[in-house]
Coordinates of C-alpha atoms in Angstrom, one line a residue:
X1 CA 118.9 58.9 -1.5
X2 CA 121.3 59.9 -4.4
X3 CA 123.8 57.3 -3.4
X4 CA 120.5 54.3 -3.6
X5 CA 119.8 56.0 -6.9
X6 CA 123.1 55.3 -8.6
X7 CA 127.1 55.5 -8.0
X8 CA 129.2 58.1 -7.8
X9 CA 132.1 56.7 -8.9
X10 CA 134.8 58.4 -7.3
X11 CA 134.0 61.6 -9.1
X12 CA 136.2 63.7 -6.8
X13 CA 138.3 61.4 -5.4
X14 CA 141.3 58.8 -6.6
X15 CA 140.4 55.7 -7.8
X16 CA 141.4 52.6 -4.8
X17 CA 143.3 49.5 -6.7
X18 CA 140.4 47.5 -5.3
X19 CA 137.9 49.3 -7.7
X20 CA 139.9 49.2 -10.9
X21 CA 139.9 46.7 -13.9
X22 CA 141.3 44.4 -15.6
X23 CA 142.9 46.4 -18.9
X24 CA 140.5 44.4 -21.5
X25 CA 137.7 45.5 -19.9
X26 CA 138.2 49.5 -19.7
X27 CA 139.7 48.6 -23.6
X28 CA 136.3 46.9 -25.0
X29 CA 134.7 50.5 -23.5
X30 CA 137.7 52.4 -25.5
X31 CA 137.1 50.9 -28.7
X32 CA 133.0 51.8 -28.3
X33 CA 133.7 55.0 -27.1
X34 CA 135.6 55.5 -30.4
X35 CA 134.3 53.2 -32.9
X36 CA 130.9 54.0 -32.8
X37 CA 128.5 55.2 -35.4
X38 CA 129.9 58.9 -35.4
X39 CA 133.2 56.9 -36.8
X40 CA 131.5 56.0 -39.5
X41 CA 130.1 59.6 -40.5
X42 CA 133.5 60.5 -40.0
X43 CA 134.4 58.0 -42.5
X44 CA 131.8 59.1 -44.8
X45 CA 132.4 62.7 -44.5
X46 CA 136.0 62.2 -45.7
X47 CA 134.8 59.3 -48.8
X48 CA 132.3 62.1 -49.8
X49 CA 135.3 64.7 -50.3
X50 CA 138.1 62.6 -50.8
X51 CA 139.5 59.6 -52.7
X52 CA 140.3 56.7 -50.5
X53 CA 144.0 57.1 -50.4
X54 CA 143.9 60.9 -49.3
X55 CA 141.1 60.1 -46.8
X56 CA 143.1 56.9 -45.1
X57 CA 146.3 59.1 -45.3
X58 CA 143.8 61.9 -43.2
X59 CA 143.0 59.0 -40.7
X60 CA 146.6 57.7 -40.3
X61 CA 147.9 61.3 -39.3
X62 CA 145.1 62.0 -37.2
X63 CA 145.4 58.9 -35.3
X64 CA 148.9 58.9 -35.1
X65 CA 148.3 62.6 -33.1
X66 CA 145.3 61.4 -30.8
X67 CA 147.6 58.4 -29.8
X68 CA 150.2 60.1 -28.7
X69 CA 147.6 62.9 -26.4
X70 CA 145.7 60.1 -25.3
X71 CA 148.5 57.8 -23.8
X72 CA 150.1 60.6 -22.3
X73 CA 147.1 62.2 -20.1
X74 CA 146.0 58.7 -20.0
X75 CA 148.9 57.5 -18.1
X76 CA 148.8 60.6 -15.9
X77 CA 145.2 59.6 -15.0
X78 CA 146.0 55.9 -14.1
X79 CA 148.6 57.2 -12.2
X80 CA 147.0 59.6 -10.1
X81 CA 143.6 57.7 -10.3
X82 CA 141.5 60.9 -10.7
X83 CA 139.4 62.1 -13.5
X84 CA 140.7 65.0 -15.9
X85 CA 138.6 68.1 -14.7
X86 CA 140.3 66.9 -10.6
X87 CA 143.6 66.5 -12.5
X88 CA 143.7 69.5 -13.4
X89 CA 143.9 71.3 -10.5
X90 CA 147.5 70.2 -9.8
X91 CA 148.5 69.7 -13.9
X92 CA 148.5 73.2 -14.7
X93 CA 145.5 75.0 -14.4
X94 CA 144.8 75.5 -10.3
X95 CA 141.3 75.0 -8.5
X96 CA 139.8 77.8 -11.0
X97 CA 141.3 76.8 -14.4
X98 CA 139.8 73.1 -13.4
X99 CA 136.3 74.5 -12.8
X100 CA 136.9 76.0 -16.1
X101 CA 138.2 72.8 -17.5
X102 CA 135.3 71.5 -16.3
X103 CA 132.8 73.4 -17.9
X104 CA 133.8 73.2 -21.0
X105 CA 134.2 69.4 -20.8
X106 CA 131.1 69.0 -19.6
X107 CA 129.7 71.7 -22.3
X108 CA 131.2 69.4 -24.7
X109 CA 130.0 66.0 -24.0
X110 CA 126.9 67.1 -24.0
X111 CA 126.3 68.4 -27.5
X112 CA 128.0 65.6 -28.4
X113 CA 125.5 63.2 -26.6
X114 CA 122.9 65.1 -28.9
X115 CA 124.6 64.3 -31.6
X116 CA 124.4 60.8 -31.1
X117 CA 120.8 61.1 -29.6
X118 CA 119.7 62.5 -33.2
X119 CA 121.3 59.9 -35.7
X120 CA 119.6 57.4 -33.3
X121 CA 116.4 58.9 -33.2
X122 CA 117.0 59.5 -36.7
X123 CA 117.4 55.9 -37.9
X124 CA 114.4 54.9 -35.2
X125 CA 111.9 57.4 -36.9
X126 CA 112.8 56.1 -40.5
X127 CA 112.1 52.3 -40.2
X128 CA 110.0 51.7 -36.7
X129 CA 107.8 55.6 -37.5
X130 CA 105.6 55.9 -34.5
X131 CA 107.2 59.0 -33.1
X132 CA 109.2 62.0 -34.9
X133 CA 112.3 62.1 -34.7
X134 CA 112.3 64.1 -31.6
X135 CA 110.6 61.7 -29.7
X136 CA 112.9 58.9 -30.5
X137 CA 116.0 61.2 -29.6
X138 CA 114.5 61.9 -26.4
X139 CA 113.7 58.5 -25.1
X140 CA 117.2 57.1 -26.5
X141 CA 118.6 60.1 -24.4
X142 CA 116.6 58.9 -21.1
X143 CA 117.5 55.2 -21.9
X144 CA 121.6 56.3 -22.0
X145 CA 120.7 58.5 -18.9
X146 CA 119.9 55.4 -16.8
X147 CA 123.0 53.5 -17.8
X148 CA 125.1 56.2 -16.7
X149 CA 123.4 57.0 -13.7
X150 CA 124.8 53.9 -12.2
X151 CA 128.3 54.4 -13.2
X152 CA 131.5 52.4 -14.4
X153 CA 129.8 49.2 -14.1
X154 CA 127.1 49.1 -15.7
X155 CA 128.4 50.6 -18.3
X156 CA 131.0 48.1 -19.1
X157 CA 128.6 45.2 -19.3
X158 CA 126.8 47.8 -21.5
X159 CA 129.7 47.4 -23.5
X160 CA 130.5 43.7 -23.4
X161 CA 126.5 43.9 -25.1
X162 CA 126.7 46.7 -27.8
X163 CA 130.3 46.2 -29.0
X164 CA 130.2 42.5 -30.1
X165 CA 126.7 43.4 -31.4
X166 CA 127.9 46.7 -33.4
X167 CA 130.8 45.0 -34.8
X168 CA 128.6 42.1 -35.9
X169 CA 126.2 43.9 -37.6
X170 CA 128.4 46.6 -39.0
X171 CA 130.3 43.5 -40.6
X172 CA 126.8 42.2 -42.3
X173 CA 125.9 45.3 -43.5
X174 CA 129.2 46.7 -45.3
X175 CA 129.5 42.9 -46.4
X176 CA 126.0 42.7 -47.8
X177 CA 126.4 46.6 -49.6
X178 CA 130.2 46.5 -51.3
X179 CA 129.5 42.4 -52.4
X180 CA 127.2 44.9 -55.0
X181 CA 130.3 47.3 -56.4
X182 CA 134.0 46.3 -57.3
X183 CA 136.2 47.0 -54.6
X184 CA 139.0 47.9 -57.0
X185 CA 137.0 51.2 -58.5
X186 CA 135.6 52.1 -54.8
X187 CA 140.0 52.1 -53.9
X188 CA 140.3 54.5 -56.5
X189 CA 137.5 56.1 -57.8
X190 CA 137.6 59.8 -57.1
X191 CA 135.0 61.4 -54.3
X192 CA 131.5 62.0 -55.0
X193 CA 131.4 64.8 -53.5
X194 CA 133.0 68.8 -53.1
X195 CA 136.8 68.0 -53.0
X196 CA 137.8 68.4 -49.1
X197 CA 141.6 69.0 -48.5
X198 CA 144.4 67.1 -46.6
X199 CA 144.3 69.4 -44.0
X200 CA 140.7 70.0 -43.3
X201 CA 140.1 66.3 -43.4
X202 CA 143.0 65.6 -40.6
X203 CA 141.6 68.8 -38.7
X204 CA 138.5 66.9 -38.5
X205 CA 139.7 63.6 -37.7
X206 CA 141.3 64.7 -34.9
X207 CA 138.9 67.0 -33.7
X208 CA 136.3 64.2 -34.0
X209 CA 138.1 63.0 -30.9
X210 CA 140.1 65.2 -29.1
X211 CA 137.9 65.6 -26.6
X212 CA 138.2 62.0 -26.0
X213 CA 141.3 62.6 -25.9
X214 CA 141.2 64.9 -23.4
X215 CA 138.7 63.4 -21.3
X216 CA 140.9 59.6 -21.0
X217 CA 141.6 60.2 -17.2
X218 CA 138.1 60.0 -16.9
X219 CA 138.7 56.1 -18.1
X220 CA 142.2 55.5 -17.4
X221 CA 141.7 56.3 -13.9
X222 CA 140.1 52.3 -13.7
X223 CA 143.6 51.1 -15.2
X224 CA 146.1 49.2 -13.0
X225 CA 149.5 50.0 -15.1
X226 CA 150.5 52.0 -17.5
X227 CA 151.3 49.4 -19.5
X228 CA 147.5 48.3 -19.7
X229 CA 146.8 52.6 -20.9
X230 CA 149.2 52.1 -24.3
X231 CA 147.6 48.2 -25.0
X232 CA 143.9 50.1 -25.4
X233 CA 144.8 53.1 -26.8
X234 CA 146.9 51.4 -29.8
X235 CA 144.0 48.6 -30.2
X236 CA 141.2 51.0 -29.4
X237 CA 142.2 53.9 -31.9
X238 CA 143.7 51.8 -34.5
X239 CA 140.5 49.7 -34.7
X240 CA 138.1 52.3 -34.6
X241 CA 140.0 55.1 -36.8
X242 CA 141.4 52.9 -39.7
X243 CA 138.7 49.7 -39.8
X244 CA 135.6 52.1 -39.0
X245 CA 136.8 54.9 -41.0
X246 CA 138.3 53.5 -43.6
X247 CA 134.5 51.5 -44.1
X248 CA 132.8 54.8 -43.7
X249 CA 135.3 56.1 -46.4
X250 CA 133.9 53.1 -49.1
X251 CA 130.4 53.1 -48.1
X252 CA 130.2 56.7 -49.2
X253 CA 132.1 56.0 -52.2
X254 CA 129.6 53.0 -53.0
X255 CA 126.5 55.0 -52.2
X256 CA 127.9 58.3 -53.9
X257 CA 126.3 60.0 -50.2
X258 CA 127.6 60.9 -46.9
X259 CA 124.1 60.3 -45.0
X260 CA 125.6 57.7 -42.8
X261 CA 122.0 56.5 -41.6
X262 CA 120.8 55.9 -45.7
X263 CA 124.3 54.3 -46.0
X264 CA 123.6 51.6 -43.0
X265 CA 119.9 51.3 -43.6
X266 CA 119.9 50.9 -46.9
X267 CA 121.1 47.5 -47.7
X268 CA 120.2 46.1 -44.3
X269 CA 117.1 48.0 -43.1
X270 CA 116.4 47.2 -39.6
X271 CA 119.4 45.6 -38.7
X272 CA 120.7 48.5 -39.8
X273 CA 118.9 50.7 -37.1
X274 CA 120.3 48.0 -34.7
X275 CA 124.1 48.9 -35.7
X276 CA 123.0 52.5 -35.1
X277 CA 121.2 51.6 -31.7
X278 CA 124.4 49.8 -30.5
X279 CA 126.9 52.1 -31.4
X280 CA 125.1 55.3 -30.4
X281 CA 124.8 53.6 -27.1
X282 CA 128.1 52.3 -26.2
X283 CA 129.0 56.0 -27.5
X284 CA 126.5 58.2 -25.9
X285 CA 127.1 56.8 -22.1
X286 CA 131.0 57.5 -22.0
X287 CA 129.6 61.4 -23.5
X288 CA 127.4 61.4 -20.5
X289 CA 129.5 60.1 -18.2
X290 CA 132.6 62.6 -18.6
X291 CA 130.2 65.4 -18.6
X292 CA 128.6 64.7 -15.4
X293 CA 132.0 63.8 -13.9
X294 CA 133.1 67.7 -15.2
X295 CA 130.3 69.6 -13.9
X296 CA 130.6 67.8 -10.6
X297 CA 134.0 69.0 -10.7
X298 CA 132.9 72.3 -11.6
X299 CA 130.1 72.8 -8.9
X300 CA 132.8 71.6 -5.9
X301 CA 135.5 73.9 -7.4
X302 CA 133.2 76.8 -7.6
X303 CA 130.7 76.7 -4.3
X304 CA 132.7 74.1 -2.1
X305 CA 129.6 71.5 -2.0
X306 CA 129.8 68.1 -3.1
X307 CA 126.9 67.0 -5.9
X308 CA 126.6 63.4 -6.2
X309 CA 127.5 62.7 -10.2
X310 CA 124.1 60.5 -10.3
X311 CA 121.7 63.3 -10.0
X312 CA 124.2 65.3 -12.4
X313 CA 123.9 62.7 -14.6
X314 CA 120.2 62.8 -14.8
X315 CA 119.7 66.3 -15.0
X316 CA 122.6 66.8 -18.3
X317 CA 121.1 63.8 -20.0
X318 CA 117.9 65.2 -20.3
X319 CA 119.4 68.4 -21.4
X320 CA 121.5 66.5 -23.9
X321 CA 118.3 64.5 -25.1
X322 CA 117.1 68.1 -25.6
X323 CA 119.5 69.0 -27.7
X324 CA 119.4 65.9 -29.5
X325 CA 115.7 66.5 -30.0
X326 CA 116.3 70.3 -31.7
X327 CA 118.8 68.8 -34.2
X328 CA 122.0 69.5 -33.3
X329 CA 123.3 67.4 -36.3
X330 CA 122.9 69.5 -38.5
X331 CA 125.7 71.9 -37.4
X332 CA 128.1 68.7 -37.2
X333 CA 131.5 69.9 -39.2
X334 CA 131.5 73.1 -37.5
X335 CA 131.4 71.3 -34.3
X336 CA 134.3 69.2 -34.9
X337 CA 136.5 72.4 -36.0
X338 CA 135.7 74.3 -32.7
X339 CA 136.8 70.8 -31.0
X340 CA 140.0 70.4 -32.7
X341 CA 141.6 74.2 -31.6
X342 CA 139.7 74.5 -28.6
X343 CA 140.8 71.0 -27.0
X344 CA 144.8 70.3 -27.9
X345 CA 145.8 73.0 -25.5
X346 CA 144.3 71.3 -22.2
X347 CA 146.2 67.9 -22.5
X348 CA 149.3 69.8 -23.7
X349 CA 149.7 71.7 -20.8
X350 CA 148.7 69.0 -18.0
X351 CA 151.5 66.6 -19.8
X352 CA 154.4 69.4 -19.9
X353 CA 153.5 70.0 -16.4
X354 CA 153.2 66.8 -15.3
X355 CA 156.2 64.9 -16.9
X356 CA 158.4 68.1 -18.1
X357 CA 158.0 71.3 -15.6
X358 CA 156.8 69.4 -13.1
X359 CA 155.8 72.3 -10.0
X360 CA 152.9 70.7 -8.6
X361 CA 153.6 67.0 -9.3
X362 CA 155.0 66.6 -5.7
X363 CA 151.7 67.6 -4.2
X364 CA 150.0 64.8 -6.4
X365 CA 153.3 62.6 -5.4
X366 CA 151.8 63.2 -1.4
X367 CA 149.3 61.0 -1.1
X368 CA 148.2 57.8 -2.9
X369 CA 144.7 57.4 -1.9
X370 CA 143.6 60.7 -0.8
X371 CA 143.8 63.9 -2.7
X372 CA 146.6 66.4 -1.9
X373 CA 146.2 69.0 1.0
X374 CA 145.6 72.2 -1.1
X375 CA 145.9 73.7 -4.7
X376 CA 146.6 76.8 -6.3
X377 CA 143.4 78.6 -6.8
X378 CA 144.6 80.6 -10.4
X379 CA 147.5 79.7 -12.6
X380 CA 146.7 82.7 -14.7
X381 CA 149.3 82.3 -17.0
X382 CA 148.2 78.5 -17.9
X383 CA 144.4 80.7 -18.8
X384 CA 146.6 82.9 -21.0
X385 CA 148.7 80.3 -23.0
X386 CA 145.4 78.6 -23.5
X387 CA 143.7 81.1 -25.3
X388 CA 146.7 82.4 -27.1
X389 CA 147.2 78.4 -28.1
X390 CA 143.7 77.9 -29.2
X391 CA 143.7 81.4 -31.6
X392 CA 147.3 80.7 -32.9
X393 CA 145.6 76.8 -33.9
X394 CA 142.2 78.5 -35.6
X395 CA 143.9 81.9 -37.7
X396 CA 147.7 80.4 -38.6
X397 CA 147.4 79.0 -41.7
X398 CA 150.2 77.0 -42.0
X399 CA 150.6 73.1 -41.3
X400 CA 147.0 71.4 -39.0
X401 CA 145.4 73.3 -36.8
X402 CA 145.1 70.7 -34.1
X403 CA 148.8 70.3 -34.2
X404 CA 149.8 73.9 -34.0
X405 CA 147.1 74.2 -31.2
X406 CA 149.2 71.1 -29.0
X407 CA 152.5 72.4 -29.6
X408 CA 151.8 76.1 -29.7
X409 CA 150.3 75.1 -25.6
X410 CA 153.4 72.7 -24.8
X411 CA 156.0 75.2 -26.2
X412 CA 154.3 78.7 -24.3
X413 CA 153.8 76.6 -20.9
X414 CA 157.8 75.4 -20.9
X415 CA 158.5 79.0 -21.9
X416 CA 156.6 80.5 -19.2
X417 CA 158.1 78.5 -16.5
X418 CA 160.9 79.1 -17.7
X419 CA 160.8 82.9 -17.5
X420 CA 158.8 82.8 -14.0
X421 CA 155.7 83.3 -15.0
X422 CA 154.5 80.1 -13.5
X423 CA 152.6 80.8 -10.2
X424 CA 149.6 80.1 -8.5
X425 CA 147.5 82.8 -6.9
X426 CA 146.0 82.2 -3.7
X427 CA 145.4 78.5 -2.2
X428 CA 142.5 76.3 -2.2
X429 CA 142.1 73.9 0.8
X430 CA 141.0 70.9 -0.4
X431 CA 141.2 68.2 2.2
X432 CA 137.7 69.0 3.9
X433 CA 136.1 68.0 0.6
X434 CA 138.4 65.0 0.0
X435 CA 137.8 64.0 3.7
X436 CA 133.8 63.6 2.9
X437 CA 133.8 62.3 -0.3
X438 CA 136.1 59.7 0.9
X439 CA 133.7 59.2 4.0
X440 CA 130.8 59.0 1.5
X441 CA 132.3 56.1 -0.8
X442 CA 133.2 53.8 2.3
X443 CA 129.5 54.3 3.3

């Protein structure tokens, strides 16, 4: 019944080269996954508290970190062909660091799919009225849920739809708004708003995405080289963090306010509540997506039984439209600073153990289309460096948190290998599972 419903897109197995993509394709869905409306009140967030030079300086370093983390775990992923939460298993963390992995993944993604749910149902409620906002947040939530429910596919022709559309409008309306002010004051006026520093402004660029960093298996998985993972992370991330941004960064300027849905509406009305529409869409379904794919992760680490991801899918997007619908905005910047400690430390230690130390790569190395015999149920040292990583990013003053939080993880995980402290704890058989959910896709 589950599988009629939707697809469960190989959510605990490897990706087969039959079912992957051609590298434009998974890149149209990287650049809306990051160049969506949230860009923009990134953008704005930094124009409000910055001058234009210190904010595209912010996004430059910030994008210059996430490309780096992102080609590296998203190589690993096409590789392997298995989502991050699976991954992890065998890049670090053992069968219960990946539940864990999981969770917080798919904890994650969803706030952040409420986020989006809310500036849609936002800009809905302010030209179309009829419903509150609430009600608007909730249906766009349900409408994403039914996108994702059926998988990889239909949410890349999703994407061939809202991307060209998003970019389109987007162009009219920042065309139609800075044709009103000189470009040449907007470039160097100072910010309209409380001055924001250097290194909060990079903190929150890159923890605006590091969980899409972290999540990039999850798309990567549908590359077919390596090659094809560093063409859409340079085109993807340069596009959305320096064009989007850097737009965001004058629109705020122009508009002396960081309410990204007054900036896009105001000039353009309802056109601009179609920009919002299509980027919160293109967005919200990758959010969706990688959370169901963690917690269906989670559930098979934890009780041994297989959920399909569709009905996972349904039952997190309605929690996520919930969110969206209690206003989950408004606690936005504190969001992103969690992100950007609480995230670097997971892709820092699945690359150092996947290209550097290198333990359990040979179990990975085993197979090519099923998943390895067994894993280490607890790395407990890989929990440990974790947390130690994540508290030395958030209190240490010094330098970018998001930074200190990636190397602090690399630098602890080589160390403790290299003083023994590297070892699994007990073993996790995980063929039976891999045996059925391979029996399952071929049906």
């Amino acid at each position: 019944m589950a599988a009629r419903l939707g697809h469960d897109d190989y959510a605990l197995t490897r990706v087969p080269q039959r079912a992957r993509y051609p590298w434009l394709s998974v890149a149209t869905q990287r650049f809306g996954q990051i160049s969506g409306l949230s860009q923009f009140l990134l953008g704005a967030t930094l124009g409000f508290g910055l001058p234009f030079a210190q904010a595209f300086l912010a996004f430059t370093l910030g994008a210059v970190l996430l490309e780096l983390v992102v080609i590296g775990v998203g190589i690993i992923g096409q590789r392997e062909g298995l989502s991050t939460s699976v991954l992890s298993r065998w890049t670090g963390f053992g069968q219960g660091g990946a539940a864990v992995v999981g969770l917080v993944i798919g904890l994650s993604a969803v706030g952040w799919f409420g986020v989006q749910s809310q500036l849609a149902g936002s800009s809905l409620e302010k030209i179309l009225g009829l419903l509150p906002v609430w009600g608007w947040s909730l249906l766009f939530g349900l409408l994403v849920t039914v996108i994702v429910t059926y998988g990889f596919r239909w949410m890349a022709w999703t994407a061939y739809i809202t991307v060209p559309a998003f970019f389109i409008l987007a162009t009219v309306s920042v065309v139609i708004e800075l044709r009103r002010h000189d470009l040449g004051h907007l470039l160097t006026a100072p910010a309209p708003g409380p001055h924001l520093s250097l290194v909060q402004a990079v903190t929150l660029v890159a923890g605006q995405f590091m969980v899409g960093a972290v999540i990039s298996p999850d798309m990567t998985r549908f590359n077919r080289t390596p090659a094809d993972v560093v063409k859409q992370t340079i085109v993807g991330i340069t596009l959305g963090e320096w064009v989007i941004g850097s737009v965001g960064v004058l629109l705020a300027h122009a508009l002396q306010s960081k309410n990204i849905v007054v900036i896009v509406t105001s000039s353009v009305g309802w056109v601009g509540v179609l920009v919002i529409v299509a980027a919160a869409i293109k967005v919200n379904d990758w959010n969706l997506y990688v959370s169901s794919l963690g917690v269906t992760n989670l559930v098979e680490a934890v009780s041994g039984r297989r959920v399909d991801r569709a009905w996972v899918s349904i039952t997190l997007g309605i929690a996520g439209s919930v969110l969206g619908a209690a206003g989950i905005l408004s606690h936005y910047t504190d969001f992103l600073n969690l992100l950007a400690v609480a995230f670097p430390p997971i892709p820092a230690i699945m690359i150092a153990e996947y290209f550097v130390v290198r333990r359990w790569r040979s179990q990975l190395a085993s197979s090519d289309t099923t998943l390895p015999m067994s894993s280490p149920m607890w790395v407990p040292a890989t929990l440990v460096i974790w947390l130690l990583a994540s508290l030395f990013g958030k209190y240490v003053k010094f330098g970018l948190p998001s930074v200190n939080a990636l190397v602090a993880a690399f630098v602890l995980y080589l160390v403790a290998d290299r003083i023994g402290l590297l070892r699994g704890f007990g073993s996790h058989d995980t063929e039976p599972a891999a045996v059925k959910s391979a029996l399952r896709q071929s049906i």
